[in-house]
Each structure stands twice: as structure tokens, then as C-alpha cells.
């Protein structure tokens, strides 16, 4: 079966958009990453990471061009392009954490743009294009998946808005009765708003899509469930410790969560924060990000692809929470968060039970704050 026929079969729509569109898009994106590395190099930023990035971008470009001209099959060109693009993401991310931004000023706008950030994000997108090409997707199939991904990203940010509205709703009676909430009262309201806001958005989206509460995967715990919960907590804590140690070893610093800074100023808040992580944050974040968003992505993506995309969405909505330091520290913390999100997504994918990632997530967060006592 030809690549195009495979793509049409995968899409199930017989769309006229040829699968050649996908490697063409990949070629353009790879060329962008190549330019993003070359410009700082030509301007005197002679760093070894840039040379590695250029090599990765050249390999990616070559793989997509060979694919377009029939010199390589998609099952060879796609993985090569995805792997070399991953190298681009890793080296550009490392360069950013070391303060190498490759910033340029956009003519006429006076905006400063980091070309290394461009290489990082475009390279991340190119990984997806390489995977899509290896899977034999047509342009239509790629567009459908991109559309669903954007919808899930919008839903995630609606969740943030929902929490803000819930906070105002819950704060109002406190202000009417007792005046301005204290720091302790404000923290209680904040975490109650997580449950109310995310829960309302999740239920609202289900209603919008014509689904009922049976879409929520919540089952009674069994011995297998307990085993997944215990194993998941051990795994995610070990991953945090191991990755943090590795980042420290190579000189990468992360940024603090805004809540961590609040606790440093007022340790008594831990009396609210620790139980709230288990009872509210873990369950309701997993309800929206895993049970609603990740499960919805199963409609168009493979389960592995859905885990990755849902983890990207989860990481994106936490940008403001970690924006407490420079861009390098922010990127380092978000990269760690992305890996932890992959673990939670995989746990949900393997169990199809919201209870498991909810407790793993909540207990992990609680354990992190317990170390601050």
C-alpha cells in the first residue's frame, strides 16, 4: 500500500490532501531551526551547543527532503527527522538554561526575540511532524489533530479562567462578612476554587460535547489500583529527585513555584496546602487534564500521542506559576514538569482510572511541601 493510501486509511476520510504535505511542512520548520542557530553563530556566539543544533537541523532537513523526493521511505525518514529534532530541542533548551538566548531585535518593531527559544519551540513542533510522517498522515489528518490539540489547549486555559471566577465567587461572602481575607483565608479560598473552577469547566465541556458523567473513569480501588498508586508515587518522586540531581550536575537551575514562595513567607499555610493537594489539586487537575483532555485526544491520536500532547497542554498552563525567575530557570522547571506530566499521563493511560493519577499527583505534591515543614 502506498504512503498516500496509508495516510488516507489512517485519516478515514479519503481527503485529497496528499501525505507529501507533511514532509513539506517539516522541511520548512527544520529550515527555520537551522536559521535560528546560524544567525547567533554568525554574530559571534561561538558555542558548541549551536554547532550540535545546526547538525541536528541539517539532518532533519535532509531527512524530510529525501522523503519528499522518494529517496527514503516514511518509516525511515520520519524517525530520523523526529530524533534529530529532539536533539535540536535538547541542545537549544540547554543553551537557554546557560543564558545563551541568541536575541535579535525585530526591525521596525523594536522587539527582542530569542532565536534559541524559536529553535526550541519550532524544533518541538518538528518532532511531531516527523512522528506524523512516520505514521503516514495526510495533510488533512495533521490538520484534524492540530485542531483538536488547540481545542484542548483552549479548554485548559478556560480552566484557569474558571478557577479565577470561582475564587471571586467564594471570596465575596467572606468579604461581606469579615472584610478582606487574611493570607490563611485566601489560601483556603484559592484551593477551594481549584475544585469548583476545574470541576465546573470539566462538567461544562462534557455537556458541550453531549457527553454525560459516564465519561469520567472513576472505579473502586482494588489491589491492582493500590499497587499502581504506590508504584506511581515512588516512580514520580524518584524521577523528580533523579532529574533534579542531573540538572544540578550539568549546572541547570530551576525556578520556584509561586506557592513555594508564599510558604517561605508564611509556613502556617502548609496546614491548608498539604491536605488540599491530596483532596483538591490532584483530583481536579487530573479530572480536567487527564480524564477530559487526554481521553478526548484518544479520538484522533494514538494513546501514546495523546499522553504527550496532554502533557504539553498541562505544562503550558503552568507557565505563570513558575515564572518567578529568568527564562532559563523557567524553561528548566517546565521541562521537569513535562516529564512528571508524562508519568501521570502514562499512569492514567495504563489504568483508565482517574483515582490512580489523582492520588499519585496529590500525594506527590503533598510530599514536596512536607519537606518544607
JSON list of C-alpha atoms in Angstrom, two decimals, residues 6 14 47 51 97 116 138 144 148 169 171 219 241 264 370:
[
{"chain": "A", "resi": 6, "resn": "UNK", "atom": "CA", "xyz": [-1.90, 4.57, 4.15]},
{"chain": "A", "resi": 14, "resn": "UNK", "atom": "CA", "xyz": [-10.27, 9.96, 1.87]},
{"chain": "A", "resi": 47, "resn": "UNK", "atom": "CA", "xyz": [29.12, 27.92, 21.38]},
{"chain": "A", "resi": 51, "resn": "UNK", "atom": "CA", "xyz": [27.08, 23.54, 16.27]},
{"chain": "A", "resi": 97, "resn": "UNK", "atom": "CA", "xyz": [19.38, 27.48, 30.66]},
{"chain": "A", "resi": 116, "resn": "UNK", "atom": "CA", "xyz": [17.22, 29.86, 20.70]},
{"chain": "A", "resi": 138, "resn": "UNK", "atom": "CA", "xyz": [-2.00, 13.23, 5.19]},
{"chain": "A", "resi": 144, "resn": "UNK", "atom": "CA", "xyz": [-7.51, 17.48, 12.32]},
{"chain": "A", "resi": 148, "resn": "UNK", "atom": "CA", "xyz": [-8.16, 19.06, 18.41]},
{"chain": "A", "resi": 169, "resn": "UNK", "atom": "CA", "xyz": [-17.42, 33.82, 43.85]},
{"chain": "A", "resi": 171, "resn": "UNK", "atom": "CA", "xyz": [-14.28, 35.32, 48.22]},
{"chain": "A", "resi": 219, "resn": "UNK", "atom": "CA", "xyz": [-13.66, 2.99, 39.73]},
{"chain": "A", "resi": 241, "resn": "UNK", "atom": "CA", "xyz": [14.94, 13.52, 42.57]},
{"chain": "A", "resi": 264, "resn": "UNK", "atom": "CA", "xyz": [8.53, 30.65, 52.64]},
{"chain": "A", "resi": 370, "resn": "UNK", "atom": "CA", "xyz": [6.08, 18.20, 53.52]}
]
